[in-house]
PDB file of C-alpha atoms in Angstrom:
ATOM      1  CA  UNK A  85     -40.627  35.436   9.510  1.00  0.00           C
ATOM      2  CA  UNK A  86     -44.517  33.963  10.256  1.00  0.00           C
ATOM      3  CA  UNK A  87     -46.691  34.474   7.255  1.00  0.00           C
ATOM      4  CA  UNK A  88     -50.125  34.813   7.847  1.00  0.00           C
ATOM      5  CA  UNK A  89     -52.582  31.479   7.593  1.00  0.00           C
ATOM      6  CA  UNK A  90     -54.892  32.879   4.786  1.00  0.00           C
ATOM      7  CA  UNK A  91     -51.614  33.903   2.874  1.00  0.00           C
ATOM      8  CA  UNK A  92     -51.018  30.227   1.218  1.00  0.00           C
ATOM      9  CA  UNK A  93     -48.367  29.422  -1.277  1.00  0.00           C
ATOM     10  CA  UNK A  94     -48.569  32.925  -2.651  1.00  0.00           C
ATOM     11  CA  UNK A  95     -46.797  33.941   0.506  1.00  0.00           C
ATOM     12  CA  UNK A  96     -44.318  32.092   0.604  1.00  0.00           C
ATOM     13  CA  UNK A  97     -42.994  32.688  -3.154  1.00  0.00           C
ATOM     14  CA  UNK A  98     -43.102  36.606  -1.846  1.00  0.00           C
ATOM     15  CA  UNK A  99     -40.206  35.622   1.048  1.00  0.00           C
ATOM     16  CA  UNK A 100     -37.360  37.766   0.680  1.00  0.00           C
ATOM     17  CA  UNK A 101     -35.490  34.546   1.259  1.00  0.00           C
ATOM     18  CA  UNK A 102     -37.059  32.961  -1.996  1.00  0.00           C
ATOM     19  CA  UNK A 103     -33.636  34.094  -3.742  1.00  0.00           C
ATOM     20  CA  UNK A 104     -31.114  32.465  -1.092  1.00  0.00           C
ATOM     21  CA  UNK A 105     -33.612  29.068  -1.323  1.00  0.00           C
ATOM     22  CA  UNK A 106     -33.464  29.055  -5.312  1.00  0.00           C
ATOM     23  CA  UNK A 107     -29.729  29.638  -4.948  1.00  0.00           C
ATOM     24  CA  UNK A 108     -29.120  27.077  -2.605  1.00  0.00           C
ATOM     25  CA  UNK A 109     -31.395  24.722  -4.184  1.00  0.00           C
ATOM     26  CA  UNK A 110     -30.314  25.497  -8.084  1.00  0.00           C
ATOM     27  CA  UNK A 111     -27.975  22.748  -9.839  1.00  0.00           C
ATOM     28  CA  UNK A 112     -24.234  23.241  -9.889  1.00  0.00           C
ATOM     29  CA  UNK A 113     -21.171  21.784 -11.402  1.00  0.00           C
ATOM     30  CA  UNK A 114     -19.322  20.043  -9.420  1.00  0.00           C
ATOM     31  CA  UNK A 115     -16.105  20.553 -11.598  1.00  0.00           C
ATOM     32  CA  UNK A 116     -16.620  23.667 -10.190  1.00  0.00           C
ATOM     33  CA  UNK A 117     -15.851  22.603  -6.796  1.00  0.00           C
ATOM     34  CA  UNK A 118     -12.642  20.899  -7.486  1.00  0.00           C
ATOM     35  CA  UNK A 119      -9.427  22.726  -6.804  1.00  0.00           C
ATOM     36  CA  UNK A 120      -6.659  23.285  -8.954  1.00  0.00           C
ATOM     37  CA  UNK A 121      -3.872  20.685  -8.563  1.00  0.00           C
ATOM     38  CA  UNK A 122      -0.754  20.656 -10.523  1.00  0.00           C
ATOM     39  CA  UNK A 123      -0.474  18.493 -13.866  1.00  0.00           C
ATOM     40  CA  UNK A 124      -0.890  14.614 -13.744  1.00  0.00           C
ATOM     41  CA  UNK A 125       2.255  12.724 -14.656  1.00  0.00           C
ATOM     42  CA  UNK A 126       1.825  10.377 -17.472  1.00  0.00           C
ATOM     43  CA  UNK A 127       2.374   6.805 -17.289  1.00  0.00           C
ATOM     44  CA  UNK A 128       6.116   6.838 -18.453  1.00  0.00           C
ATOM     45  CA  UNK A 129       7.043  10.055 -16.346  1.00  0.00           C
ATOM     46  CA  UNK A 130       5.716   8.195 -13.417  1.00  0.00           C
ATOM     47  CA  UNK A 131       7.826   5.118 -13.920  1.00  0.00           C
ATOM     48  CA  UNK A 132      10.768   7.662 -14.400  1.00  0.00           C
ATOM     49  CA  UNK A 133      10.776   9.388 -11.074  1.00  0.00           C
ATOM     50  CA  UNK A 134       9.997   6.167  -9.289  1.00  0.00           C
ATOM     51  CA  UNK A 135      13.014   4.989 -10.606  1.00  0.00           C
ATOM     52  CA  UNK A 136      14.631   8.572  -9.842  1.00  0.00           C
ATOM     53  CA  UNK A 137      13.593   7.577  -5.862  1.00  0.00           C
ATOM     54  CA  UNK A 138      14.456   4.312  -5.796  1.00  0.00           C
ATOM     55  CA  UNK A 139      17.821   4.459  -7.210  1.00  0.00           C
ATOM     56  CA  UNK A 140      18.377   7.789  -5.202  1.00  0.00           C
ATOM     57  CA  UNK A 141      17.463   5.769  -1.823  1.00  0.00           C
ATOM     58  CA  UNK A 142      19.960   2.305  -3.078  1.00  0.00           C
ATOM     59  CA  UNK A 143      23.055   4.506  -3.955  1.00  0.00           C
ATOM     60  CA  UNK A 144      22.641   8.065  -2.404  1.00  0.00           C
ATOM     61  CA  UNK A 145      23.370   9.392  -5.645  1.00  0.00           C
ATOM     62  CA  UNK A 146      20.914   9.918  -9.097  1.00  0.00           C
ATOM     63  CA  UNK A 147      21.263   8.264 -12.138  1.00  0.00           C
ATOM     64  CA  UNK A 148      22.684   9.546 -15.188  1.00  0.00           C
ATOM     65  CA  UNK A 149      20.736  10.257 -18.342  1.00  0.00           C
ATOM     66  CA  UNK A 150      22.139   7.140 -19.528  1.00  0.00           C
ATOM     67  CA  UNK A 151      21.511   5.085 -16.587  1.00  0.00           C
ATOM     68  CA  UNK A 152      17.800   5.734 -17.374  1.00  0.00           C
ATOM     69  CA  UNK A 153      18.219   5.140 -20.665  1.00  0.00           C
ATOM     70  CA  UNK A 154      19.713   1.567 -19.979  1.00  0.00           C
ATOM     71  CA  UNK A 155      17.240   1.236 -17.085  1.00  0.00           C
ATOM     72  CA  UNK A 156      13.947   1.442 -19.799  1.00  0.00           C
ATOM     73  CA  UNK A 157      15.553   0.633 -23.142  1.00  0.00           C
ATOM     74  CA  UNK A 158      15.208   4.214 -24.549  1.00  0.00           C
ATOM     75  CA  UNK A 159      18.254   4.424 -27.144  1.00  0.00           C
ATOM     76  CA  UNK A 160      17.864   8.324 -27.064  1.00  0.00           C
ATOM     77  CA  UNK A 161      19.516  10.673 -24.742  1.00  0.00           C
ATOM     78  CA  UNK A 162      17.287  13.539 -26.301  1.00  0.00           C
ATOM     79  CA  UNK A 163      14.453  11.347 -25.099  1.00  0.00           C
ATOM     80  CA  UNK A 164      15.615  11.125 -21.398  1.00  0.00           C
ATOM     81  CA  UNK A 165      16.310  14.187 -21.141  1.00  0.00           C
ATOM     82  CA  UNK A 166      13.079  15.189 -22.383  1.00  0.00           C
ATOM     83  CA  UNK A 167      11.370  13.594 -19.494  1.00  0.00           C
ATOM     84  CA  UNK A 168      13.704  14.682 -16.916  1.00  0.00           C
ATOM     85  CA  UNK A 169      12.887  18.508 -18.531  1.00  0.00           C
ATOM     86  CA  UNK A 170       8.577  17.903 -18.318  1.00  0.00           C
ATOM     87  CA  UNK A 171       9.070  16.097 -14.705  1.00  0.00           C
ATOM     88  CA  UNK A 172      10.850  19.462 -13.544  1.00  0.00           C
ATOM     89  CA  UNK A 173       8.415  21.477 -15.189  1.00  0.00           C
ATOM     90  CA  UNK A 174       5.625  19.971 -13.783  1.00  0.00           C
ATOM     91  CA  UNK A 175       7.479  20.374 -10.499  1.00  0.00           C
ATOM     92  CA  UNK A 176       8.799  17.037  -9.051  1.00  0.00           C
ATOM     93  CA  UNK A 177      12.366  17.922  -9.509  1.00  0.00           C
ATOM     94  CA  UNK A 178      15.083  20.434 -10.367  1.00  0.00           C
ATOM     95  CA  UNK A 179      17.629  20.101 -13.287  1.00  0.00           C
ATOM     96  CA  UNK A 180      21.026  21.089 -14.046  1.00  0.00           C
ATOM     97  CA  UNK A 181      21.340  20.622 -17.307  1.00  0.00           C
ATOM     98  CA  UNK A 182      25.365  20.994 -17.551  1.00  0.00           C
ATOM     99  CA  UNK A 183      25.644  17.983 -15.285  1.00  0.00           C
ATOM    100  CA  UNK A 184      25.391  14.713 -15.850  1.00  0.00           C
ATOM    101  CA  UNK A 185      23.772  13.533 -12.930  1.00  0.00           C
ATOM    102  CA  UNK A 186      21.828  16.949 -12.302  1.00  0.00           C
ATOM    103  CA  UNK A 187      19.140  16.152 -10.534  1.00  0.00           C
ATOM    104  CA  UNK A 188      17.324  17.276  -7.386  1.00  0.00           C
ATOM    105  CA  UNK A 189      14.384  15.251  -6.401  1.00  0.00           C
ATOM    106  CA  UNK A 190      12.195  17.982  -4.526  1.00  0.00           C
ATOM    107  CA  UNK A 191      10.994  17.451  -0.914  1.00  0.00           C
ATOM    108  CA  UNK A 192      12.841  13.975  -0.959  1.00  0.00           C
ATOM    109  CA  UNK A 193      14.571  13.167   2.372  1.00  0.00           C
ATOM    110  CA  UNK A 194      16.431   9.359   2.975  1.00  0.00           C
ATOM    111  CA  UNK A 195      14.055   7.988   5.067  1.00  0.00           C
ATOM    112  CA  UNK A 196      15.222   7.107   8.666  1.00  0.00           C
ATOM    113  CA  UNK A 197      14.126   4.903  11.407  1.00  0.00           C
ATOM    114  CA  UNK A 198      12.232   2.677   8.855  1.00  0.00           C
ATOM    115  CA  UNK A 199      12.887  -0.686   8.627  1.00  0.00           C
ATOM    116  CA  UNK A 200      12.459  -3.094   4.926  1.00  0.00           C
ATOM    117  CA  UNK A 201      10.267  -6.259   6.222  1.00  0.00           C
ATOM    118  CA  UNK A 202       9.914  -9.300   3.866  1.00  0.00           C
ATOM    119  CA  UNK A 203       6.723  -9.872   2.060  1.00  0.00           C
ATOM    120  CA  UNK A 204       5.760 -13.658   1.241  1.00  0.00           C
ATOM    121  CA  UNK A 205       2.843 -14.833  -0.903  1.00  0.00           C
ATOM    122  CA  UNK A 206       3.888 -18.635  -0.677  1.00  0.00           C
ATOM    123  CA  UNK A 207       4.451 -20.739   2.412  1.00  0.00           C
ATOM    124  CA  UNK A 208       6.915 -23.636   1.997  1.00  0.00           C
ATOM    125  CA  UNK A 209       6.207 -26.972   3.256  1.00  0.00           C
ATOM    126  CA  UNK A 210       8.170 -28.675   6.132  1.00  0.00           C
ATOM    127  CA  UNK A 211      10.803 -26.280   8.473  1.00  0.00           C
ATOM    128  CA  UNK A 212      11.452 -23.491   7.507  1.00  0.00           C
ATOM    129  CA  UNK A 213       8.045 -22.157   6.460  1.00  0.00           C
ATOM    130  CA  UNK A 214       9.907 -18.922   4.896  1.00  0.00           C
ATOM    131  CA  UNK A 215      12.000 -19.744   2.146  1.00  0.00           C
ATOM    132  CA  UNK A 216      13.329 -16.526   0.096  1.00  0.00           C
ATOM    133  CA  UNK A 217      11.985 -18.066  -3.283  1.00  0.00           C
ATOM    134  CA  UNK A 218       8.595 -16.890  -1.954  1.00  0.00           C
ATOM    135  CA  UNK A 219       9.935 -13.426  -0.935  1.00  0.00           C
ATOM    136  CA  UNK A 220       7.380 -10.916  -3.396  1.00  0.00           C
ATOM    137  CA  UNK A 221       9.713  -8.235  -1.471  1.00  0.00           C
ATOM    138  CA  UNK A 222       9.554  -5.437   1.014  1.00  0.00           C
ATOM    139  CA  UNK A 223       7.460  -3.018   2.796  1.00  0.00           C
ATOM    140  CA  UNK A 224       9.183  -0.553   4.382  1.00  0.00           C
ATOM    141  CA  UNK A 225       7.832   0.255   7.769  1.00  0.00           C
ATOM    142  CA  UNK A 226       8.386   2.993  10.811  1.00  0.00           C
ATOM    143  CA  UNK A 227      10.366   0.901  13.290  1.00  0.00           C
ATOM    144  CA  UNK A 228       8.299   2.151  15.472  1.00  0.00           C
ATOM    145  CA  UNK A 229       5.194  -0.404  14.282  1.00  0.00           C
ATOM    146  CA  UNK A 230       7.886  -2.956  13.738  1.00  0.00           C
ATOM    147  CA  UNK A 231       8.372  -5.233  17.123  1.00  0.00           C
ATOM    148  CA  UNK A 232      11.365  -7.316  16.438  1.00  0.00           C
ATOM    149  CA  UNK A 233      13.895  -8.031  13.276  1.00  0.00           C
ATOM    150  CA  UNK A 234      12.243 -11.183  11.732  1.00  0.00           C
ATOM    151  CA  UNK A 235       8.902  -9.912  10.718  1.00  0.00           C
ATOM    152  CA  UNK A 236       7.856 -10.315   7.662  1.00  0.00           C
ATOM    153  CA  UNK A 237       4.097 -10.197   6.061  1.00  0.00           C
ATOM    154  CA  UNK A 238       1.689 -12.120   4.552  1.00  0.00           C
ATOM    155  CA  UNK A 239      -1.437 -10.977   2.469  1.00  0.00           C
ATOM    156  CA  UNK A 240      -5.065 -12.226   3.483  1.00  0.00           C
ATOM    157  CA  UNK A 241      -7.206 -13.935   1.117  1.00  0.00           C
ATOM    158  CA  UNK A 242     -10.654 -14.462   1.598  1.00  0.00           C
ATOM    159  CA  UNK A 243     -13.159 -13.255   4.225  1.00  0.00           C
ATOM    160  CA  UNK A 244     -12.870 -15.858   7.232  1.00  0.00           C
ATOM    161  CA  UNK A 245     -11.901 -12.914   9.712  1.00  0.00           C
ATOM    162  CA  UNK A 246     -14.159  -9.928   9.124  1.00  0.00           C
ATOM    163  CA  UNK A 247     -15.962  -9.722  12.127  1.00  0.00           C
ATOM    164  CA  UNK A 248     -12.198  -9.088  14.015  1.00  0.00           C
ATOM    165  CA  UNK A 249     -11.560  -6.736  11.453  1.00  0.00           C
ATOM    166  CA  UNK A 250      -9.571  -8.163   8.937  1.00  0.00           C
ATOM    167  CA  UNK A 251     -10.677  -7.907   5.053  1.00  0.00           C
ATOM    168  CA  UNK A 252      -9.501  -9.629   1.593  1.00  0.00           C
ATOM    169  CA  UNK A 253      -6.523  -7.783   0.578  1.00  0.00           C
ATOM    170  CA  UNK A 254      -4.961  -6.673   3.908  1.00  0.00           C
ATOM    171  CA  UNK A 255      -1.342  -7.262   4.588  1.00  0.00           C
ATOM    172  CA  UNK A 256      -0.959  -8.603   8.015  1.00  0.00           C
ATOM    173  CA  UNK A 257       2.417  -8.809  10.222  1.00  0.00           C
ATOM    174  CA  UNK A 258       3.581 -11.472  11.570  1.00  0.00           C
ATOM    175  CA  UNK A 259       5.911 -11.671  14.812  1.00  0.00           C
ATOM    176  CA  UNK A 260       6.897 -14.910  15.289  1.00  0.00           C
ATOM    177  CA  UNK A 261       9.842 -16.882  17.904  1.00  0.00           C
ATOM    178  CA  UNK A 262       7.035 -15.685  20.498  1.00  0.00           C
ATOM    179  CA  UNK A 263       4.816 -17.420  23.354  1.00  0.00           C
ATOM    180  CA  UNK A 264       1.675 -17.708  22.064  1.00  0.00           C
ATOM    181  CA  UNK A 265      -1.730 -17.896  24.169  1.00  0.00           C
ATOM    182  CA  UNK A 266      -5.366 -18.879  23.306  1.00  0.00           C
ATOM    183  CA  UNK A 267      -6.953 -15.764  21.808  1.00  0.00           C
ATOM    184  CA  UNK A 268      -4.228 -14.594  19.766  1.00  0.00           C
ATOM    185  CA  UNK A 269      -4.980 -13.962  16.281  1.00  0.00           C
ATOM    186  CA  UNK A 270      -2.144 -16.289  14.639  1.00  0.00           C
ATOM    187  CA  UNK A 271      -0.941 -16.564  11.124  1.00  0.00           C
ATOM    188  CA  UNK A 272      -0.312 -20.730  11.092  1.00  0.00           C
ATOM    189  CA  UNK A 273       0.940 -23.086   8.169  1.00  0.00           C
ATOM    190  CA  UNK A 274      -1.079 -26.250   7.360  1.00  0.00           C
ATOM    191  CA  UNK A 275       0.611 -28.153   4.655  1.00  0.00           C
ATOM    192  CA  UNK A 276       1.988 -25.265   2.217  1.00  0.00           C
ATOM    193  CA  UNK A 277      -1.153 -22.969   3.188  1.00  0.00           C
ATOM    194  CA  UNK A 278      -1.151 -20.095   5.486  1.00  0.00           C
ATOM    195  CA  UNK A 279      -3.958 -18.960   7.428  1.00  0.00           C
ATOM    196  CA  UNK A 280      -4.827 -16.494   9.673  1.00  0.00           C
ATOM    197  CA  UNK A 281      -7.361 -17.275  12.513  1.00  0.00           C
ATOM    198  CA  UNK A 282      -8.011 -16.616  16.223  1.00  0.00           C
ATOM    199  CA  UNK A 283      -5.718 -19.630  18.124  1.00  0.00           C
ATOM    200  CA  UNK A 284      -7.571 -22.030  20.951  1.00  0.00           C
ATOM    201  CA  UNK A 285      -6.420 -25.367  22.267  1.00  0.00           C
ATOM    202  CA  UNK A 286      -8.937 -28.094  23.119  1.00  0.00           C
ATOM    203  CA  UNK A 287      -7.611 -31.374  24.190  1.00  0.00           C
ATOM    204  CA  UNK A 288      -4.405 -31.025  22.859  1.00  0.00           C
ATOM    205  CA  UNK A 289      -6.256 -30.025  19.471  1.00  0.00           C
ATOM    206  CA  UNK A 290      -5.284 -26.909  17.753  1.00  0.00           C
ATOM    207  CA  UNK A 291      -8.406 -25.113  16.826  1.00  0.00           C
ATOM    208  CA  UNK A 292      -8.402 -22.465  14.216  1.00  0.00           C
ATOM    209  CA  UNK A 293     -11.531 -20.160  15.052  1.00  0.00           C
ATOM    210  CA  UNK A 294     -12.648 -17.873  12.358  1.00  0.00           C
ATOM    211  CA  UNK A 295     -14.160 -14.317  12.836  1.00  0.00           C
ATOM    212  CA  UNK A 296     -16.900 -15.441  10.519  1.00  0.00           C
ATOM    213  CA  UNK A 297     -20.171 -17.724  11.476  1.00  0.00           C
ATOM    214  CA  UNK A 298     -20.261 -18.732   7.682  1.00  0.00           C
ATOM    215  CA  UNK A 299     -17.179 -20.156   8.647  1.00  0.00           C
ATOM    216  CA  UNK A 300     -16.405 -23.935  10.166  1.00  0.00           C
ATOM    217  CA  UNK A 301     -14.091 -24.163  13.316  1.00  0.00           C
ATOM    218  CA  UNK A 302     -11.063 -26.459  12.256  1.00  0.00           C
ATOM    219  CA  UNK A 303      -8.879 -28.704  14.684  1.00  0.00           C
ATOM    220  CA  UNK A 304      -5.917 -30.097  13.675  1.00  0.00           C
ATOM    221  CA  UNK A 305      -3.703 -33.010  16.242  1.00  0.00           C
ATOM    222  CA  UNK A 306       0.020 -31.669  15.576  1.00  0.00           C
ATOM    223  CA  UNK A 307       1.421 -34.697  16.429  1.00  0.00           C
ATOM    224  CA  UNK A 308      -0.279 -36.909  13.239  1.00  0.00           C
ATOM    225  CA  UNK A 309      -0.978 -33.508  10.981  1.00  0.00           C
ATOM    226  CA  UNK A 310       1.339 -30.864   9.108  1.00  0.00           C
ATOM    227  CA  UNK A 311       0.738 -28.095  11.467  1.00  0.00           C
ATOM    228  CA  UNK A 312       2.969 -25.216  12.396  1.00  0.00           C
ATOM    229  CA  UNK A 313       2.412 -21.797  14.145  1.00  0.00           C
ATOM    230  CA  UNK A 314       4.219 -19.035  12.361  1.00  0.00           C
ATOM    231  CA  UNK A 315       3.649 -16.295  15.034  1.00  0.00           C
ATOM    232  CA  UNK A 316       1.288 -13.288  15.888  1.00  0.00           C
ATOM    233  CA  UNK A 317      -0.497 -11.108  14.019  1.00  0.00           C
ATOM    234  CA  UNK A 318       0.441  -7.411  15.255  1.00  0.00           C
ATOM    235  CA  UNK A 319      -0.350  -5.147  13.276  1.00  0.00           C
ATOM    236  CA  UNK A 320      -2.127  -4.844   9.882  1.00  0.00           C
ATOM    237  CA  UNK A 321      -1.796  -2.546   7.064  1.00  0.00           C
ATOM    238  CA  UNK A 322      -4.718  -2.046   4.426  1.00  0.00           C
ATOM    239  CA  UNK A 323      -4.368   0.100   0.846  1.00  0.00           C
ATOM    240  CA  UNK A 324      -7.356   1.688  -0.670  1.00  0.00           C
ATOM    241  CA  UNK A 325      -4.718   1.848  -3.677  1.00  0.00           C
ATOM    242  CA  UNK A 326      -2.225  -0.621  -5.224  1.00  0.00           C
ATOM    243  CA  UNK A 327       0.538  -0.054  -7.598  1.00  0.00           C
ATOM    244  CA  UNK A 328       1.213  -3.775  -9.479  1.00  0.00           C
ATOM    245  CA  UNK A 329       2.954  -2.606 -12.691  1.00  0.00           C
ATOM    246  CA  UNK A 330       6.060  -3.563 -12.859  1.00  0.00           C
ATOM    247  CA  UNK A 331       8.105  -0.288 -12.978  1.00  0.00           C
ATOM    248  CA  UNK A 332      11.505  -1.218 -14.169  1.00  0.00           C
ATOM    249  CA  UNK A 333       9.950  -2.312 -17.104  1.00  0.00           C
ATOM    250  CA  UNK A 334      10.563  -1.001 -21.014  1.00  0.00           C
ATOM    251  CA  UNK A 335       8.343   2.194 -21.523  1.00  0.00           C
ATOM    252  CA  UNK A 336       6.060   2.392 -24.331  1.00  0.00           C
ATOM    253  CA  UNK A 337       7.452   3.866 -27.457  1.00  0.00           C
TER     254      UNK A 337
END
């Protein structure tokens, strides 16, 4: 609608769209805008069904209200089953109470085509570079991501590859027992420290390159210095989210 010139502000607070802009423009709650989602497990109930998964996906059969018990030091069946009764309730499983081992873990299905691939936070010394003292554990993966059998992963620390996309924190895999080439973005052992950088030769000088111009170029002679390629970087995984408690542990009384 064109107001006329001579009309000023007066006009414009006679719109008949003044209403929809003072709607549009009037403060809200944003609780408001958040949809309903079904009741947050607490702390213990989450370690429970995590167990309930796990153990389900070792022995292809559940636990038994004593198996829990023993699992997180709760002397009280009543206690177990007490859990079991607010984790079906809430909707993360179905119980049969006249059995021992009565539980149905909804929408669970045994994963297949997946693949458990080591995860090492230390590098050993010397040959072999992967010793399973320094196994943290596994990340299970689609085989479909996962290129050969010996893969395993390793965690970056530090910022020395941003600008090729790799960040603190990421978990990068590693495929090694393959021919590697200059430009290759290489996870390599010097001493017990693993890096990951972009591989070059240069005189028959191993140079490290890093992805970041705050960061030095470093050349190593691997016939005086404790060098060692451990393979290619192929694929890399990064969480927004991290769970680090240790789960199996006692529960709070």
């Amino acid at each position: 609608m064109l107001l006329p010139a001579d009309d000023g502000p007066a006009a414009v607070r006679d719109s008949p769209w003044d209403s929809v802009l003072e709607a549009r423009l009037a403060p809200y709650d944003t609780n408001s805008l958040q949809v309903h989602m079904p009741e947050p497990l607490t702390p213990t109930e989450r370690k429970v069904y995590h167990y309930l998964l796990d153990f389900l996906t070792e022995h292809t059969y559940q636990p038994s209200v004593r198996d829990i018990g023993r699992q997180f030091q709760i002397k009280s069946t009543k206690t177990v089953s007490e859990l079991l009764q607010s984790l079906a309730r809430k909707g993360y499983i179905e119980r049969d109470p006249s059995r021992s081992r009565g539980v149905h873990l909804l929408g669970f299905q045994a994963t297949r085509r997946t693949q458990p691939v080591p995860y090492f936070g230390r590098i050993a010394a010397g040959e072999p570079a992967l010793i399973p003292e320094h196994r943290l554990g596994f990340i299970t993966m689609d085989r479909r991501f996962v290129p050969s059998e010996d893969c395993f992963f390793l965690k970056v620390m530090g910022d020395s590859m941003v600008e090729r996309g790799l960040f603190d924190g990421d978990y990068v895999l590693i495929q090694p027992n393959v021919t590697l080439e200059d430009g290759d973005m290489v996870a390599a052992r010097i001493g017990e420290e693993a890096t990951v950088k972009t591989l070059t030769h240069r005189n028959g000088m191993i140079a490290l390159m890093p992805a970041n111009p705050d960061e030095p170029v470093r050349e190593y002679d691997p016939r005086t210095e404790d060098i060692a390629l451990l393979g290619r970087v192929c694929s890399v995984f990064r969480a927004l989210h991290e769970n680090t408690d240790a789960e199996s542990s006692p529960l709070p009384d």
